[in-house]
Amino acid sequence: MNCKEYSGQLNAKGLKFGIVVSRFNDLFTGQLLKGALDCLARHGANEKDIEVVWVPGAYEQPIALKKLAQAGKHNSLIALGAVIQGATSHAGLINAQVARALTQISLDSGIPVVDGIVAAENLDQAIERCGSKSGNRGWNAAQTAIEMASLFQQLP
Ligand code: INI
């Protein structure tokens, strides 16, 4: 079959990224940001093409991402946060709301929004996902953002 296929490249040169990162649990989100910036740099992104926006917590992520999406300056947006389950159901409520909102912003704006928010049951799980045993979720999110930005440059 001679079909036309589209697939994003892992080359970030010339692509513009917006990163929204939560201050809440910044012991972890700082590591996610470090991982994301490292990934973008290693794939050829230019520092001047990356904007980082700090928000108080995961709950504030959607409104900040929506503002960036409306500006239309970025090829991909990345949400970085760490929601860690505590004694109450607060974390679970935040996770459900925020994940749904990120999807909606992405669909409404047509700009890829990558969910790099770690949802952890406890501190150990958060540690594992923020630069140790299970890698760095920020690095993974940035890689997805590069691939999607590249793919969207190709799609008609
Ligand atoms: N925000 C987080 O980013 N992670 C959490 O684990 C968290 N917990 O568990 O409470 C959290 N709460 C704050 C929330 O995101 C808002 O900033 C706050 O409710 C003000 O709107």
mmCIF file with all atom_site columns, C-alpha atoms and ligand atoms in Angstrom:
data_model
loop_
_atom_site.group_PDB
_atom_site.id
_atom_site.type_symbol
_atom_site.label_atom_id
_atom_site.label_alt_id
_atom_site.label_comp_id
_atom_site.label_asym_id
_atom_site.label_entity_id
_atom_site.label_seq_id
_atom_site.pdbx_PDB_ins_code
_atom_site.Cartn_x
_atom_site.Cartn_y
_atom_site.Cartn_z
_atom_site.occupancy
_atom_site.B_iso_or_equiv
_atom_site.pdbx_formal_charge
_atom_site.auth_seq_id
_atom_site.auth_comp_id
_atom_site.auth_asym_id
_atom_site.auth_atom_id
_atom_site.pdbx_PDB_model_num
ATOM   1   C CA . MET A 1 1   ? 0.000   0.000  0.000  1.00 0.00 ? 1   MET A CA 1
ATOM   2   C CA . ASN A 1 2   ? 1.271   3.450  -0.835 1.00 0.00 ? 2   ASN A CA 1
ATOM   3   C CA . CYS A 1 3   ? -0.358  5.395  1.972  1.00 0.00 ? 3   CYS A CA 1
ATOM   4   C CA . LYS A 1 4   ? 0.805   8.731  3.345  1.00 0.00 ? 4   LYS A CA 1
ATOM   5   C CA . GLU A 1 5   ? 1.984   8.481  6.920  1.00 0.00 ? 5   GLU A CA 1
ATOM   6   C CA . TYR A 1 6   ? 2.636   11.223 9.444  1.00 0.00 ? 6   TYR A CA 1
ATOM   7   C CA . SER A 1 7   ? 4.895   10.855 12.436 1.00 0.00 ? 7   SER A CA 1
ATOM   8   C CA . GLY A 1 8   ? 6.500   13.518 14.648 1.00 0.00 ? 8   GLY A CA 1
ATOM   9   C CA . GLN A 1 9   ? 10.284  13.803 14.815 1.00 0.00 ? 9   GLN A CA 1
ATOM   10  C CA . LEU A 1 10  ? 12.215  14.211 18.048 1.00 0.00 ? 10  LEU A CA 1
ATOM   11  C CA . ASN A 1 11  ? 13.809  17.435 16.887 1.00 0.00 ? 11  ASN A CA 1
ATOM   12  C CA . ALA A 1 12  ? 12.883  20.537 18.861 1.00 0.00 ? 12  ALA A CA 1
ATOM   13  C CA . LYS A 1 13  ? 14.902  23.030 16.796 1.00 0.00 ? 13  LYS A CA 1
ATOM   14  C CA . GLY A 1 14  ? 12.810  26.100 16.017 1.00 0.00 ? 14  GLY A CA 1
ATOM   15  C CA . LEU A 1 15  ? 9.830   24.888 18.054 1.00 0.00 ? 15  LEU A CA 1
ATOM   16  C CA . LYS A 1 16  ? 8.323   27.016 20.827 1.00 0.00 ? 16  LYS A CA 1
ATOM   17  C CA . PHE A 1 17  ? 7.253   25.595 24.185 1.00 0.00 ? 17  PHE A CA 1
ATOM   18  C CA . GLY A 1 18  ? 5.291   26.890 27.156 1.00 0.00 ? 18  GLY A CA 1
ATOM   19  C CA . ILE A 1 19  ? 5.747   25.139 30.488 1.00 0.00 ? 19  ILE A CA 1
ATOM   20  C CA . VAL A 1 20  ? 3.385   25.711 33.408 1.00 0.00 ? 20  VAL A CA 1
ATOM   21  C CA . VAL A 1 21  ? 4.817   24.410 36.665 1.00 0.00 ? 21  VAL A CA 1
ATOM   22  C CA . SER A 1 22  ? 3.261   24.255 40.135 1.00 0.00 ? 22  SER A CA 1
ATOM   23  C CA . ARG A 1 23  ? 5.030   25.626 43.225 1.00 0.00 ? 23  ARG A CA 1
ATOM   24  C CA . PHE A 1 24  ? 3.091   23.212 45.463 1.00 0.00 ? 24  PHE A CA 1
ATOM   25  C CA . ASN A 1 25  ? 5.405   20.268 46.228 1.00 0.00 ? 25  ASN A CA 1
ATOM   26  C CA . ASP A 1 26  ? 8.237   22.154 44.557 1.00 0.00 ? 26  ASP A CA 1
ATOM   27  C CA . LEU A 1 27  ? 10.724  19.629 45.901 1.00 0.00 ? 27  LEU A CA 1
ATOM   28  C CA . PHE A 1 28  ? 9.259   17.420 43.164 1.00 0.00 ? 28  PHE A CA 1
ATOM   29  C CA . THR A 1 29  ? 8.063   19.923 40.564 1.00 0.00 ? 29  THR A CA 1
ATOM   30  C CA . GLY A 1 30  ? 11.513  21.530 40.492 1.00 0.00 ? 30  GLY A CA 1
ATOM   31  C CA . GLN A 1 31  ? 12.905  18.142 39.456 1.00 0.00 ? 31  GLN A CA 1
ATOM   32  C CA . LEU A 1 32  ? 10.207  17.767 36.801 1.00 0.00 ? 32  LEU A CA 1
ATOM   33  C CA . LEU A 1 33  ? 11.099  21.184 35.391 1.00 0.00 ? 33  LEU A CA 1
ATOM   34  C CA . LYS A 1 34  ? 14.797  20.322 35.401 1.00 0.00 ? 34  LYS A CA 1
ATOM   35  C CA . GLY A 1 35  ? 14.012  17.112 33.483 1.00 0.00 ? 35  GLY A CA 1
ATOM   36  C CA . ALA A 1 36  ? 11.783  18.874 30.964 1.00 0.00 ? 36  ALA A CA 1
ATOM   37  C CA . LEU A 1 37  ? 14.353  21.610 30.252 1.00 0.00 ? 37  LEU A CA 1
ATOM   38  C CA . ASP A 1 38  ? 17.107  19.008 29.895 1.00 0.00 ? 38  ASP A CA 1
ATOM   39  C CA . CYS A 1 39  ? 15.017  17.035 27.405 1.00 0.00 ? 39  CYS A CA 1
ATOM   40  C CA . LEU A 1 40  ? 14.167  20.119 25.336 1.00 0.00 ? 40  LEU A CA 1
ATOM   41  C CA . ALA A 1 41  ? 17.814  21.236 25.256 1.00 0.00 ? 41  ALA A CA 1
ATOM   42  C CA . ARG A 1 42  ? 19.073  17.756 24.299 1.00 0.00 ? 42  ARG A CA 1
ATOM   43  C CA . HIS A 1 43  ? 16.638  17.707 21.394 1.00 0.00 ? 43  HIS A CA 1
ATOM   44  C CA . GLY A 1 44  ? 17.795  21.038 20.013 1.00 0.00 ? 44  GLY A CA 1
ATOM   45  C CA . ALA A 1 45  ? 15.351  23.544 21.508 1.00 0.00 ? 45  ALA A CA 1
ATOM   46  C CA . ASN A 1 46  ? 16.624  27.068 21.975 1.00 0.00 ? 46  ASN A CA 1
ATOM   47  C CA . GLU A 1 47  ? 16.334  28.605 25.474 1.00 0.00 ? 47  GLU A CA 1
ATOM   48  C CA . LYS A 1 48  ? 14.718  31.714 24.057 1.00 0.00 ? 48  LYS A CA 1
ATOM   49  C CA . ASP A 1 49  ? 11.905  29.574 22.635 1.00 0.00 ? 49  ASP A CA 1
ATOM   50  C CA . ILE A 1 50  ? 10.897  28.244 26.066 1.00 0.00 ? 50  ILE A CA 1
ATOM   51  C CA . GLU A 1 51  ? 8.644   30.111 28.486 1.00 0.00 ? 51  GLU A CA 1
ATOM   52  C CA . VAL A 1 52  ? 8.204   28.880 32.060 1.00 0.00 ? 52  VAL A CA 1
ATOM   53  C CA . VAL A 1 53  ? 5.184   30.026 34.075 1.00 0.00 ? 53  VAL A CA 1
ATOM   54  C CA . TRP A 1 54  ? 4.917   29.225 37.815 1.00 0.00 ? 54  TRP A CA 1
ATOM   55  C CA . VAL A 1 55  ? 1.481   28.786 39.389 1.00 0.00 ? 55  VAL A CA 1
ATOM   56  C CA . PRO A 1 56  ? 0.568   28.097 43.049 1.00 0.00 ? 56  PRO A CA 1
ATOM   57  C CA . GLY A 1 57  ? -0.713  24.535 42.581 1.00 0.00 ? 57  GLY A CA 1
ATOM   58  C CA . ALA A 1 58  ? -2.133  21.975 40.170 1.00 0.00 ? 58  ALA A CA 1
ATOM   59  C CA . TYR A 1 59  ? -5.589  23.495 40.499 1.00 0.00 ? 59  TYR A CA 1
ATOM   60  C CA . GLU A 1 60  ? -4.307  26.713 38.883 1.00 0.00 ? 60  GLU A CA 1
ATOM   61  C CA . GLN A 1 61  ? -2.694  24.883 35.934 1.00 0.00 ? 61  GLN A CA 1
ATOM   62  C CA . PRO A 1 62  ? -5.699  24.938 33.570 1.00 0.00 ? 62  PRO A CA 1
ATOM   63  C CA . ILE A 1 63  ? -6.344  28.683 33.717 1.00 0.00 ? 63  ILE A CA 1
ATOM   64  C CA . ALA A 1 64  ? -2.667  29.476 33.087 1.00 0.00 ? 64  ALA A CA 1
ATOM   65  C CA . LEU A 1 65  ? -2.458  26.949 30.234 1.00 0.00 ? 65  LEU A CA 1
ATOM   66  C CA . LYS A 1 66  ? -5.631  28.357 28.714 1.00 0.00 ? 66  LYS A CA 1
ATOM   67  C CA . LYS A 1 67  ? -4.117  31.857 28.745 1.00 0.00 ? 67  LYS A CA 1
ATOM   68  C CA . LEU A 1 68  ? -0.964  30.575 27.005 1.00 0.00 ? 68  LEU A CA 1
ATOM   69  C CA . ALA A 1 69  ? -3.025  28.573 24.509 1.00 0.00 ? 69  ALA A CA 1
ATOM   70  C CA . GLN A 1 70  ? -5.108  31.655 23.660 1.00 0.00 ? 70  GLN A CA 1
ATOM   71  C CA . ALA A 1 71  ? -1.929  33.645 22.984 1.00 0.00 ? 71  ALA A CA 1
ATOM   72  C CA . GLY A 1 72  ? -1.127  31.046 20.303 1.00 0.00 ? 72  GLY A CA 1
ATOM   73  C CA . LYS A 1 73  ? 2.635   31.586 20.513 1.00 0.00 ? 73  LYS A CA 1
ATOM   74  C CA . HIS A 1 74  ? 3.686   28.014 21.326 1.00 0.00 ? 74  HIS A CA 1
ATOM   75  C CA . ASN A 1 75  ? 3.837   24.778 19.347 1.00 0.00 ? 75  ASN A CA 1
ATOM   76  C CA . SER A 1 76  ? 3.258   22.701 22.496 1.00 0.00 ? 76  SER A CA 1
ATOM   77  C CA . LEU A 1 77  ? 2.357   23.326 26.116 1.00 0.00 ? 77  LEU A CA 1
ATOM   78  C CA . ILE A 1 78  ? 3.495   21.241 29.076 1.00 0.00 ? 78  ILE A CA 1
ATOM   79  C CA . ALA A 1 79  ? 1.851   20.995 32.516 1.00 0.00 ? 79  ALA A CA 1
ATOM   80  C CA . LEU A 1 80  ? 4.194   20.013 35.354 1.00 0.00 ? 80  LEU A CA 1
ATOM   81  C CA . GLY A 1 81  ? 2.930   19.339 38.856 1.00 0.00 ? 81  GLY A CA 1
ATOM   82  C CA . ALA A 1 82  ? 2.851   16.854 41.690 1.00 0.00 ? 82  ALA A CA 1
ATOM   83  C CA . VAL A 1 83  ? -0.391  15.929 43.396 1.00 0.00 ? 83  VAL A CA 1
ATOM   84  C CA . ILE A 1 84  ? 0.265   13.684 46.362 1.00 0.00 ? 84  ILE A CA 1
ATOM   85  C CA . GLN A 1 85  ? -2.549  11.953 48.190 1.00 0.00 ? 85  GLN A CA 1
ATOM   86  C CA . GLY A 1 86  ? -2.932  13.122 51.797 1.00 0.00 ? 86  GLY A CA 1
ATOM   87  C CA . ALA A 1 87  ? -5.329  12.394 54.595 1.00 0.00 ? 87  ALA A CA 1
ATOM   88  C CA . THR A 1 88  ? -8.267  13.930 52.704 1.00 0.00 ? 88  THR A CA 1
ATOM   89  C CA . SER A 1 89  ? -9.753  13.372 49.233 1.00 0.00 ? 89  SER A CA 1
ATOM   90  C CA . HIS A 1 90  ? -8.529  16.809 48.086 1.00 0.00 ? 90  HIS A CA 1
ATOM   91  C CA . ALA A 1 91  ? -5.779  15.414 45.842 1.00 0.00 ? 91  ALA A CA 1
ATOM   92  C CA . GLY A 1 92  ? -8.151  13.018 44.058 1.00 0.00 ? 92  GLY A CA 1
ATOM   93  C CA . LEU A 1 93  ? -10.577 15.823 43.312 1.00 0.00 ? 93  LEU A CA 1
ATOM   94  C CA . ILE A 1 94  ? -7.798  18.024 41.929 1.00 0.00 ? 94  ILE A CA 1
ATOM   95  C CA . ASN A 1 95  ? -6.479  15.211 39.692 1.00 0.00 ? 95  ASN A CA 1
ATOM   96  C CA . ALA A 1 96  ? -9.830  14.469 38.093 1.00 0.00 ? 96  ALA A CA 1
ATOM   97  C CA . GLN A 1 97  ? -10.671 18.126 37.443 1.00 0.00 ? 97  GLN A CA 1
ATOM   98  C CA . VAL A 1 98  ? -7.265  19.118 36.141 1.00 0.00 ? 98  VAL A CA 1
ATOM   99  C CA . ALA A 1 99  ? -6.798  16.152 33.791 1.00 0.00 ? 99  ALA A CA 1
ATOM   100 C CA . ARG A 1 100 ? -10.202 16.813 32.210 1.00 0.00 ? 100 ARG A CA 1
ATOM   101 C CA . ALA A 1 101 ? -9.485  20.542 31.903 1.00 0.00 ? 101 ALA A CA 1
ATOM   102 C CA . LEU A 1 102 ? -6.113  19.955 30.188 1.00 0.00 ? 102 LEU A CA 1
ATOM   103 C CA . THR A 1 103 ? -7.791  17.740 27.594 1.00 0.00 ? 103 THR A CA 1
ATOM   104 C CA . GLN A 1 104 ? -10.430 20.393 26.977 1.00 0.00 ? 104 GLN A CA 1
ATOM   105 C CA . ILE A 1 105 ? -7.873  23.201 26.559 1.00 0.00 ? 105 ILE A CA 1
ATOM   106 C CA . SER A 1 106 ? -5.952  21.091 24.082 1.00 0.00 ? 106 SER A CA 1
ATOM   107 C CA . LEU A 1 107 ? -9.063  20.266 22.049 1.00 0.00 ? 107 LEU A CA 1
ATOM   108 C CA . ASP A 1 108 ? -10.446 23.820 22.144 1.00 0.00 ? 108 ASP A CA 1
ATOM   109 C CA . SER A 1 109 ? -7.177  25.492 21.161 1.00 0.00 ? 109 SER A CA 1
ATOM   110 C CA . GLY A 1 110 ? -5.785  22.871 18.793 1.00 0.00 ? 110 GLY A CA 1
ATOM   111 C CA . ILE A 1 111 ? -2.423  23.157 20.571 1.00 0.00 ? 111 ILE A CA 1
ATOM   112 C CA . PRO A 1 112 ? -1.015  19.971 22.125 1.00 0.00 ? 112 PRO A CA 1
ATOM   113 C CA . VAL A 1 113 ? -1.118  20.182 25.933 1.00 0.00 ? 113 VAL A CA 1
ATOM   114 C CA . VAL A 1 114 ? 0.954   17.458 27.567 1.00 0.00 ? 114 VAL A CA 1
ATOM   115 C CA . ASP A 1 115 ? -0.002  16.233 31.031 1.00 0.00 ? 115 ASP A CA 1
ATOM   116 C CA . GLY A 1 116 ? 3.168   16.000 33.092 1.00 0.00 ? 116 GLY A CA 1
ATOM   117 C CA . ILE A 1 117 ? 1.389   16.147 36.420 1.00 0.00 ? 117 ILE A CA 1
ATOM   118 C CA . VAL A 1 118 ? 2.475   13.322 38.704 1.00 0.00 ? 118 VAL A CA 1
ATOM   119 C CA . ALA A 1 119 ? -0.430  11.791 40.603 1.00 0.00 ? 119 ALA A CA 1
ATOM   120 C CA . ALA A 1 120 ? 1.052   9.872  43.515 1.00 0.00 ? 120 ALA A CA 1
ATOM   121 C CA . GLU A 1 121 ? -0.462  7.881  46.352 1.00 0.00 ? 121 GLU A CA 1
ATOM   122 C CA . ASN A 1 122 ? 2.442   8.725  48.637 1.00 0.00 ? 122 ASN A CA 1
ATOM   123 C CA . LEU A 1 123 ? 5.864   10.385 48.832 1.00 0.00 ? 123 LEU A CA 1
ATOM   124 C CA . ASP A 1 124 ? 7.695   7.245  47.666 1.00 0.00 ? 124 ASP A CA 1
ATOM   125 C CA . GLN A 1 125 ? 5.719   7.150  44.421 1.00 0.00 ? 125 GLN A CA 1
ATOM   126 C CA . ALA A 1 126 ? 6.407   10.855 43.862 1.00 0.00 ? 126 ALA A CA 1
ATOM   127 C CA . ILE A 1 127 ? 10.141  10.373 44.443 1.00 0.00 ? 127 ILE A CA 1
ATOM   128 C CA . GLU A 1 128 ? 10.206  7.459  41.983 1.00 0.00 ? 128 GLU A CA 1
ATOM   129 C CA . ARG A 1 129 ? 8.622   9.563  39.212 1.00 0.00 ? 129 ARG A CA 1
ATOM   130 C CA . CYS A 1 130 ? 10.553  12.786 39.729 1.00 0.00 ? 130 CYS A CA 1
ATOM   131 C CA . GLY A 1 131 ? 14.078  11.785 38.847 1.00 0.00 ? 131 GLY A CA 1
ATOM   132 C CA . SER A 1 132 ? 14.774  8.374  40.371 1.00 0.00 ? 132 SER A CA 1
ATOM   133 C CA . LYS A 1 133 ? 13.664  4.720  39.968 1.00 0.00 ? 133 LYS A CA 1
ATOM   134 C CA . SER A 1 134 ? 10.892  5.374  37.426 1.00 0.00 ? 134 SER A CA 1
ATOM   135 C CA . GLY A 1 135 ? 12.693  8.146  35.572 1.00 0.00 ? 135 GLY A CA 1
ATOM   136 C CA . ASN A 1 136 ? 11.548  11.738 35.320 1.00 0.00 ? 136 ASN A CA 1
ATOM   137 C CA . ARG A 1 137 ? 7.974   12.406 34.247 1.00 0.00 ? 137 ARG A CA 1
ATOM   138 C CA . GLY A 1 138 ? 8.956   15.961 33.258 1.00 0.00 ? 138 GLY A CA 1
ATOM   139 C CA . TRP A 1 139 ? 11.523  14.610 30.801 1.00 0.00 ? 139 TRP A CA 1
ATOM   140 C CA . ASN A 1 140 ? 8.893   12.247 29.325 1.00 0.00 ? 140 ASN A CA 1
ATOM   141 C CA . ALA A 1 141 ? 6.336   15.046 29.054 1.00 0.00 ? 141 ALA A CA 1
ATOM   142 C CA . ALA A 1 142 ? 8.802   17.243 27.170 1.00 0.00 ? 142 ALA A CA 1
ATOM   143 C CA . GLN A 1 143 ? 9.583   14.411 24.752 1.00 0.00 ? 143 GLN A CA 1
ATOM   144 C CA . THR A 1 144 ? 5.889   13.968 24.026 1.00 0.00 ? 144 THR A CA 1
ATOM   145 C CA . ALA A 1 145 ? 5.548   17.735 23.556 1.00 0.00 ? 145 ALA A CA 1
ATOM   146 C CA . ILE A 1 146 ? 8.355   17.720 20.971 1.00 0.00 ? 146 ILE A CA 1
ATOM   147 C CA . GLU A 1 147 ? 6.843   14.817 19.051 1.00 0.00 ? 147 GLU A CA 1
ATOM   148 C CA . MET A 1 148 ? 3.370   16.379 19.003 1.00 0.00 ? 148 MET A CA 1
ATOM   149 C CA . ALA A 1 149 ? 4.684   19.819 17.987 1.00 0.00 ? 149 ALA A CA 1
ATOM   150 C CA . SER A 1 150 ? 6.640   18.226 15.154 1.00 0.00 ? 150 SER A CA 1
ATOM   151 C CA . LEU A 1 151 ? 3.655   16.135 14.081 1.00 0.00 ? 151 LEU A CA 1
ATOM   152 C CA . PHE A 1 152 ? 1.396   19.190 13.999 1.00 0.00 ? 152 PHE A CA 1
ATOM   153 C CA . GLN A 1 153 ? 3.866   21.005 11.748 1.00 0.00 ? 153 GLN A CA 1
ATOM   154 C CA . GLN A 1 154 ? 3.490   18.206 9.226  1.00 0.00 ? 154 GLN A CA 1
ATOM   155 C CA . LEU A 1 155 ? -0.248  17.592 9.333  1.00 0.00 ? 155 LEU A CA 1
ATOM   156 C CA . PRO A 1 156 ? -2.203  19.337 6.618  1.00 0.00 ? 156 PRO A CA 1
HETATM 157 N N1 . INI B 2 .   ? -1.690  21.278 44.780 1.00 0.00 ? 1   INI B N1 1
HETATM 158 C C1 . INI B 2 .   ? -0.775  20.503 44.174 1.00 0.00 ? 1   INI B C1 1
HETATM 159 O O1 . INI B 2 .   ? -0.199  20.926 43.146 1.00 0.00 ? 1   INI B O1 1
HETATM 160 N N2 . INI B 2 .   ? -0.478  19.273 44.671 1.00 0.00 ? 1   INI B N2 1
HETATM 161 C C2 . INI B 2 .   ? -1.081  18.772 45.797 1.00 0.00 ? 1   INI B C2 1
HETATM 162 O O2 . INI B 2 .   ? -0.739  17.646 46.225 1.00 0.00 ? 1   INI B O2 1
HETATM 163 C C3 . INI B 2 .   ? -2.064  19.558 46.444 1.00 0.00 ? 1   INI B C3 1
HETATM 164 N N3 . INI B 2 .   ? -2.761  19.073 47.611 1.00 0.00 ? 1   INI B N3 1
HETATM 165 O O3 . INI B 2 .   ? -2.638  17.864 47.918 1.00 0.00 ? 1   INI B O3 1
HETATM 166 O O4 . INI B 2 .   ? -3.437  19.789 48.281 1.00 0.00 ? 1   INI B O4 1
HETATM 167 C C4 . INI B 2 .   ? -2.354  20.850 45.899 1.00 0.00 ? 1   INI B C4 1
HETATM 168 N N4 . INI B 2 .   ? -3.260  21.663 46.477 1.00 0.00 ? 1   INI B N4 1
HETATM 169 C C5 . INI B 2 .   ? -3.343  23.070 46.184 1.00 0.00 ? 1   INI B C5 1
HETATM 170 C C6 . INI B 2 .   ? -4.240  23.362 44.987 1.00 0.00 ? 1   INI B C6 1
HETATM 171 O O5 . INI B 2 .   ? -3.668  22.922 43.778 1.00 0.00 ? 1   INI B O5 1
HETATM 172 C C7 . INI B 2 .   ? -4.499  24.873 44.856 1.00 0.00 ? 1   INI B C7 1
HETATM 173 O O6 . INI B 2 .   ? -3.305  25.552 44.632 1.00 0.00 ? 1   INI B O6 1
HETATM 174 C C8 . INI B 2 .   ? -5.216  25.453 46.078 1.00 0.00 ? 1   INI B C8 1
HETATM 175 O O7 . INI B 2 .   ? -6.368  24.677 46.394 1.00 0.00 ? 1   INI B O7 1
HETATM 176 C C9 . INI B 2 .   ? -5.669  26.912 45.795 1.00 0.00 ? 1   INI B C9 1
HETATM 177 O O8 . INI B 2 .   ? -6.602  26.962 44.719 1.00 0.00 ? 1   INI B O8 1
#
